[in-house]
PDB file of C-alpha atoms in Angstrom:
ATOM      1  CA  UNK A   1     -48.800  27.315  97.676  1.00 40.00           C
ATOM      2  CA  UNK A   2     -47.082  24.795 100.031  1.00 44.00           C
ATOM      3  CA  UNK A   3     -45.437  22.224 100.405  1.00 44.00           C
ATOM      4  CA  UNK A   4     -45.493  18.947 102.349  1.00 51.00           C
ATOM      5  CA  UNK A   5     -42.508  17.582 103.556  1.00 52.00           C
ATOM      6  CA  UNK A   6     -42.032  13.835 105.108  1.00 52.00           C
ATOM      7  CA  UNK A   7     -40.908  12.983 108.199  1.00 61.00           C
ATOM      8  CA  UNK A   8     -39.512   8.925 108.828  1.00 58.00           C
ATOM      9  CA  UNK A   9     -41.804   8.856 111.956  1.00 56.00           C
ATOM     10  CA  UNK A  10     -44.879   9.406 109.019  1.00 68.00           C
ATOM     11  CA  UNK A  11     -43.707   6.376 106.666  1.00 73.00           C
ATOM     12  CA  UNK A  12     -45.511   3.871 108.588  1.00 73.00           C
ATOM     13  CA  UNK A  13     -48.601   6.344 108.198  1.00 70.00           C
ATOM     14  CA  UNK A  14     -47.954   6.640 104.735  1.00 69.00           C
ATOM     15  CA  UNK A  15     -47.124   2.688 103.823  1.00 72.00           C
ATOM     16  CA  UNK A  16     -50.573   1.680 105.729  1.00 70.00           C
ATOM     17  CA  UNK A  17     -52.128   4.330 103.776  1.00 69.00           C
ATOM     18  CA  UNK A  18     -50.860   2.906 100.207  1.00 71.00           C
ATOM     19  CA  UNK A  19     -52.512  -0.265 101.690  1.00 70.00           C
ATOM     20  CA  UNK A  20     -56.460   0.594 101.546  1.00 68.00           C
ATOM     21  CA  UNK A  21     -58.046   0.862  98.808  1.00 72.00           C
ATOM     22  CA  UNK A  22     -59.054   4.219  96.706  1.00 70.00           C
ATOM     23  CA  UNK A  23     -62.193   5.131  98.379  1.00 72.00           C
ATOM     24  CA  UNK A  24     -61.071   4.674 101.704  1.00 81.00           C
ATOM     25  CA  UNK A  25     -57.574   6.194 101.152  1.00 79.00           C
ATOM     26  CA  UNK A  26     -59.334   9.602  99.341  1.00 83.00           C
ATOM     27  CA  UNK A  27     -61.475   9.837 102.541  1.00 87.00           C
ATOM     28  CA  UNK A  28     -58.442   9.514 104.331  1.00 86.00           C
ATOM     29  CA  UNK A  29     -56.826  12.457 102.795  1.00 88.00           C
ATOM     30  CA  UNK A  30     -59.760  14.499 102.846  1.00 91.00           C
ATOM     31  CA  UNK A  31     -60.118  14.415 106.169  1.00 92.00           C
ATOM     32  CA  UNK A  32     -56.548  15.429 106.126  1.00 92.00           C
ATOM     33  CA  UNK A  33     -57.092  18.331 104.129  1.00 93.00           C
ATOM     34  CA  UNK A  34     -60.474  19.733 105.817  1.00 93.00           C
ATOM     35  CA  UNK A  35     -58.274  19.304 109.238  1.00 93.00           C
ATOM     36  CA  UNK A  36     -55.985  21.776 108.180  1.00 91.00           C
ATOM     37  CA  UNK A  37     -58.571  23.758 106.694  1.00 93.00           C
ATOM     38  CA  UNK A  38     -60.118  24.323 110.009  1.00 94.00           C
ATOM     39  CA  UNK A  39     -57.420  27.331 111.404  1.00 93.00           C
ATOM     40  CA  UNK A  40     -57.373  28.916 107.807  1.00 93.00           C
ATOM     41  CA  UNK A  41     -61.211  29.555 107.850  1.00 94.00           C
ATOM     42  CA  UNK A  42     -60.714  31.056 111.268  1.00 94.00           C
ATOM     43  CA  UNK A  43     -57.719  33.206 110.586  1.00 93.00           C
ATOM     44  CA  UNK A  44     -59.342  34.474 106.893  1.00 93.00           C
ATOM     45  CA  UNK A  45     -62.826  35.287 108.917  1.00 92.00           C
ATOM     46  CA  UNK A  46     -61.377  37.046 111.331  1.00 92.00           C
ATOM     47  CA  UNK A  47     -59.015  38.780 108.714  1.00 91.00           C
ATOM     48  CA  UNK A  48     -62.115  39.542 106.561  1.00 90.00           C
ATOM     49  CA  UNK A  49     -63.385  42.977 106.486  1.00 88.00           C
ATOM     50  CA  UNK A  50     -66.058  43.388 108.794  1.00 85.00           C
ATOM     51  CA  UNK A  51     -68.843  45.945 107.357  1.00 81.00           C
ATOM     52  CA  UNK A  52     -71.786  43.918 107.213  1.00 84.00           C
ATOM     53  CA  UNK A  53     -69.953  40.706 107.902  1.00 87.00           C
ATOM     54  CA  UNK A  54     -71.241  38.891 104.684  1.00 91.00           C
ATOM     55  CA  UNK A  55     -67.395  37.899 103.680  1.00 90.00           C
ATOM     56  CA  UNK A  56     -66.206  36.614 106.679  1.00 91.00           C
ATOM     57  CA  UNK A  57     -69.750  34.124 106.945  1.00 92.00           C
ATOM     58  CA  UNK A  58     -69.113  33.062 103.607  1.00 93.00           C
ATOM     59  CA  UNK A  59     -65.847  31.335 104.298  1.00 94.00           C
ATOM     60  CA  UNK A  60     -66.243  27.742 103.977  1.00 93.00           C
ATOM     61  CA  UNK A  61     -64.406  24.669 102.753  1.00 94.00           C
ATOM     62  CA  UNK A  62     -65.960  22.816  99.634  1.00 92.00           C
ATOM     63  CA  UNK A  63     -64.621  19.487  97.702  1.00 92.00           C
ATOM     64  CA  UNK A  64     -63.615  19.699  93.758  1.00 92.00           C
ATOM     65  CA  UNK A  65     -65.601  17.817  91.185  1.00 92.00           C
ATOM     66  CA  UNK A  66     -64.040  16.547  88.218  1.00 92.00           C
ATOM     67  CA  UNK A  67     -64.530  19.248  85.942  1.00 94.00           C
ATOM     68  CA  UNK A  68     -63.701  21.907  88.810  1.00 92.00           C
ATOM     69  CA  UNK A  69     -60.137  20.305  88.728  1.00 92.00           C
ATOM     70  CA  UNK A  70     -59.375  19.624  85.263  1.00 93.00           C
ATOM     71  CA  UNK A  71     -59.923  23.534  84.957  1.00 93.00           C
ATOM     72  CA  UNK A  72     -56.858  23.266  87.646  1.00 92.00           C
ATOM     73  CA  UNK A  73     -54.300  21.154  86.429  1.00 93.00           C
ATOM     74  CA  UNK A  74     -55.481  18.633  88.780  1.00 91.00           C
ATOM     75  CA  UNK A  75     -55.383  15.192  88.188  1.00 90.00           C
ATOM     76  CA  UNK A  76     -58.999  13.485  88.607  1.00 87.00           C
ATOM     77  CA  UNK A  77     -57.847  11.338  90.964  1.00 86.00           C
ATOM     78  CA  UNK A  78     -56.606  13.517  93.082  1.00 88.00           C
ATOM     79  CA  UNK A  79     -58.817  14.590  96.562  1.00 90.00           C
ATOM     80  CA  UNK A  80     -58.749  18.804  96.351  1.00 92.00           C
ATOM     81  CA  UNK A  81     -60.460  20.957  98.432  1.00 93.00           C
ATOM     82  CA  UNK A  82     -61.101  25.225  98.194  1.00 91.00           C
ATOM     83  CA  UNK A  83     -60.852  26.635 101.080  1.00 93.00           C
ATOM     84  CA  UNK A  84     -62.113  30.488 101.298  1.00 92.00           C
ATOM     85  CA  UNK A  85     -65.132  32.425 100.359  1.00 92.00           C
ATOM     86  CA  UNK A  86     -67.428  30.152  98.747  1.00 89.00           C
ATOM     87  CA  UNK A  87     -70.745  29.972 100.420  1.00 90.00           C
ATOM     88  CA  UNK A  88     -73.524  32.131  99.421  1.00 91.00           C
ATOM     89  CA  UNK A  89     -74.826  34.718 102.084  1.00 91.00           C
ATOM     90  CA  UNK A  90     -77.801  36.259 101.836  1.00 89.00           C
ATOM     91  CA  UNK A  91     -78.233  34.519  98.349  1.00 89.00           C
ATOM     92  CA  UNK A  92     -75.565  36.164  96.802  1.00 88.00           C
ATOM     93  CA  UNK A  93     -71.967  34.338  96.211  1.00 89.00           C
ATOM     94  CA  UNK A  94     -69.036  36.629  97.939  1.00 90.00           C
ATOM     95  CA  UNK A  95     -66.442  34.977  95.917  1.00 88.00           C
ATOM     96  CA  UNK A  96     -65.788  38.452  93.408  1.00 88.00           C
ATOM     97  CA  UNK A  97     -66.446  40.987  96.358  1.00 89.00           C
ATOM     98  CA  UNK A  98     -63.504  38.790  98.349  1.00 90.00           C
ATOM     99  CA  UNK A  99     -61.330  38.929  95.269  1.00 90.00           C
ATOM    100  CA  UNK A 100     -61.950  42.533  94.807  1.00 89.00           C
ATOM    101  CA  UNK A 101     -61.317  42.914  98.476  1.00 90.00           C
ATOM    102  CA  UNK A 102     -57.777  40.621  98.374  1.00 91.00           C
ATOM    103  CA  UNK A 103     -56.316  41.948  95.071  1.00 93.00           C
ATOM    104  CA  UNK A 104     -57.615  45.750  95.221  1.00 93.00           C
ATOM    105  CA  UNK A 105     -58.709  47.896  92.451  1.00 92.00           C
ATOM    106  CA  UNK A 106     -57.305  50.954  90.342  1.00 94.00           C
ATOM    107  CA  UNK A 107     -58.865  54.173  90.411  1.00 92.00           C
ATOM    108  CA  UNK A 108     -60.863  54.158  87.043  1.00 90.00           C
ATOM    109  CA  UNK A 109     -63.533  55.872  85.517  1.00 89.00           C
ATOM    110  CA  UNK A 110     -67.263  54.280  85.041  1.00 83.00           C
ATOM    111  CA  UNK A 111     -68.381  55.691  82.214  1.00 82.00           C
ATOM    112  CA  UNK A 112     -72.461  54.790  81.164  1.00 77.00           C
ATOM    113  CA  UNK A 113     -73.738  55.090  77.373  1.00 77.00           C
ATOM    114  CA  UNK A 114     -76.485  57.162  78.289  1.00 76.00           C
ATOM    115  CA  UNK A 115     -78.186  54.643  80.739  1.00 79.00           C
ATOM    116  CA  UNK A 116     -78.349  54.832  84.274  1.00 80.00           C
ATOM    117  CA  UNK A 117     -75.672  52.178  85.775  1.00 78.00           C
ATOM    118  CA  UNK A 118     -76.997  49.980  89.277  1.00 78.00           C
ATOM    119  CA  UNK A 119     -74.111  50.849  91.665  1.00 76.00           C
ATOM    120  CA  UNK A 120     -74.743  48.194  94.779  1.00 73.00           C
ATOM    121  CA  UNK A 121     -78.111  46.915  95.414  1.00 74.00           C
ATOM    122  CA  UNK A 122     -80.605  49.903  95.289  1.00 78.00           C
ATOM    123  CA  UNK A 123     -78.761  53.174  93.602  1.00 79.00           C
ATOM    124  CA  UNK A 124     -78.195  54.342  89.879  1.00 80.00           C
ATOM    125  CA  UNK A 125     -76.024  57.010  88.864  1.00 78.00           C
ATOM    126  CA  UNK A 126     -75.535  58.044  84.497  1.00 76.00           C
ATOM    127  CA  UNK A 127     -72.410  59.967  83.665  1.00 76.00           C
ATOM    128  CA  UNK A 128     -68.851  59.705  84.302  1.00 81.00           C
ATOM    129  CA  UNK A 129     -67.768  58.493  87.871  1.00 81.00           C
ATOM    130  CA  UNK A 130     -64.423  58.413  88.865  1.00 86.00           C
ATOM    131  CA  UNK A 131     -64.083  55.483  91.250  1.00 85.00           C
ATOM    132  CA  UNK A 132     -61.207  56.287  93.638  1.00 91.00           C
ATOM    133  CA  UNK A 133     -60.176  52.637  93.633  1.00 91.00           C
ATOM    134  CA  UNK A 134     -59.899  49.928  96.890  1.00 89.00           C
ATOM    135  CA  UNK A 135     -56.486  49.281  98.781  1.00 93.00           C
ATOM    136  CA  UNK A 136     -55.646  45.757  98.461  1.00 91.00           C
ATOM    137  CA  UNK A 137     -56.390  43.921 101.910  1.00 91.00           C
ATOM    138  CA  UNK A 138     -55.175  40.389 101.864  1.00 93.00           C
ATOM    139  CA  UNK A 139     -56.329  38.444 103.996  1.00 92.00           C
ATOM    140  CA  UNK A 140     -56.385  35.145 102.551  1.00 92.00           C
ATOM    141  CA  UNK A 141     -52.562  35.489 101.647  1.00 92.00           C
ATOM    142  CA  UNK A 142     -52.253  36.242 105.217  1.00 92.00           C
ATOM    143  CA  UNK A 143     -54.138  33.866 106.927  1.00 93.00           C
ATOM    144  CA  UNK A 144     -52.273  31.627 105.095  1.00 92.00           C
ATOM    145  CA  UNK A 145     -48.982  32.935 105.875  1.00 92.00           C
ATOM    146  CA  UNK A 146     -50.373  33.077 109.490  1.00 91.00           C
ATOM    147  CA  UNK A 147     -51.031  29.159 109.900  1.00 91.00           C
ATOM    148  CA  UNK A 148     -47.871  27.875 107.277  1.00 90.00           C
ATOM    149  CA  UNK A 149     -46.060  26.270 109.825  1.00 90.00           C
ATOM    150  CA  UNK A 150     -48.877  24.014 111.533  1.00 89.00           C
ATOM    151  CA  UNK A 151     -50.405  22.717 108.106  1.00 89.00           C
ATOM    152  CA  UNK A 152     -48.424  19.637 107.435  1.00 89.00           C
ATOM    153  CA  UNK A 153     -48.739  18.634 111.144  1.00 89.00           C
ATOM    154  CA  UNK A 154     -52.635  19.018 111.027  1.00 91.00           C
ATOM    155  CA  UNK A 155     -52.674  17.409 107.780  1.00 91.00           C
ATOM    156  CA  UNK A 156     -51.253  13.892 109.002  1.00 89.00           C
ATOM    157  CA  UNK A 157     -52.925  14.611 112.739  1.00 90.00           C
ATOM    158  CA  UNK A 158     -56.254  14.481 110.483  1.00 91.00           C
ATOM    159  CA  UNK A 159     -55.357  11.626 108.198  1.00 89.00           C
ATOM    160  CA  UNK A 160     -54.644  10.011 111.522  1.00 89.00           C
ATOM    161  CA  UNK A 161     -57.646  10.336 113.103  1.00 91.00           C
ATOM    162  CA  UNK A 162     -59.524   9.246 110.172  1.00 89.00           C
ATOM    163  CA  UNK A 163     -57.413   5.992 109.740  1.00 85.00           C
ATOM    164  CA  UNK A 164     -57.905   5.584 113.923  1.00 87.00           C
ATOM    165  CA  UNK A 165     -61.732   5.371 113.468  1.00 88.00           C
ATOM    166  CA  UNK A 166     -61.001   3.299 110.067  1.00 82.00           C
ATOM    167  CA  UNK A 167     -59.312   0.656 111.881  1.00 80.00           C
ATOM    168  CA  UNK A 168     -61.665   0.645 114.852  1.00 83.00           C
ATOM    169  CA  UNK A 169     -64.236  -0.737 112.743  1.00 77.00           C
TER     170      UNK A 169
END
């Protein structure tokens, strides 16, 4: 997480944002938030690991719905975006394979019940398998870390923008 710290050369900004109404100042602040997103997608898909690619093309941006942020602690009102793998590729979401990817994974054992288990798309295997495990490769955490200290700036350069094309009209 981060945090957004004002500047006195952003209060006029801010006090002419208060100003519009609810619609217009959520669209403002979304376009805040998906201009910031911009150098996080690129720094996670180029961070992503790079077998058959499928990760990297599913990282996206996508607006919360109501429900999607009351499962968040996030007030209704509130404009939130996710920003990371959640586009499907191929038809198939990438959203457990990235987390699985970000977090790693203990050696275990598979064990079946005497059935044959699917492992990926086409194989089976029955038995005991001992999975080595997967080193943890963040790459989210780091693209974050990567692009920390130009967030707040692109989020007012965005709202910015948005209120520049709001007033032109």
């Amino acid at each position: 997480m981060f945090s957004l710290n004002l500047n006195s050369e952003l209060s006029t900004l801010l006090k002419e944002l208060n100003e519009l109404e609810d619609v217009i100042q959520s669209k403002v602040v979304r376009s805040g938030l998906v201009t910031l997103s911009k150098p996080l997608k690129k720094s996670m898909a180029a961070n992503a690991p790079k077998d058959q690619g499928y990760l990297a093309q599913s990282i996206n941006h996508k607006s919360l719905n109501k429900r999607q942020k009351s499962r968040l602690n996030i007030a209704a009102v509130d404009v939130a975006i996710i920003v990371g793998p959640n586009k499907k590729v191929n038809g198939f979401s990438q959203s457990r394979k990235a987390n699985l990817v970000e977090n790693g994974v203990k050696a275990h054992v598979i064990q079946s019940n005497n059935k044959p288990l699917k492992i990926g798309r086409t194989g089976y295997a029955s038995g005991k398998i001992k999975h080595p495990g997967i080193k943890a490769n963040p790459f989210m955490a780091n693209a974050l870390q990567e692009n920390e200290s130009n967030l707040q700036g692109l989020f007012y350069k965005g709202m910015a923008k948005s209120l520049n094309r709001i007033r032109a009209q």
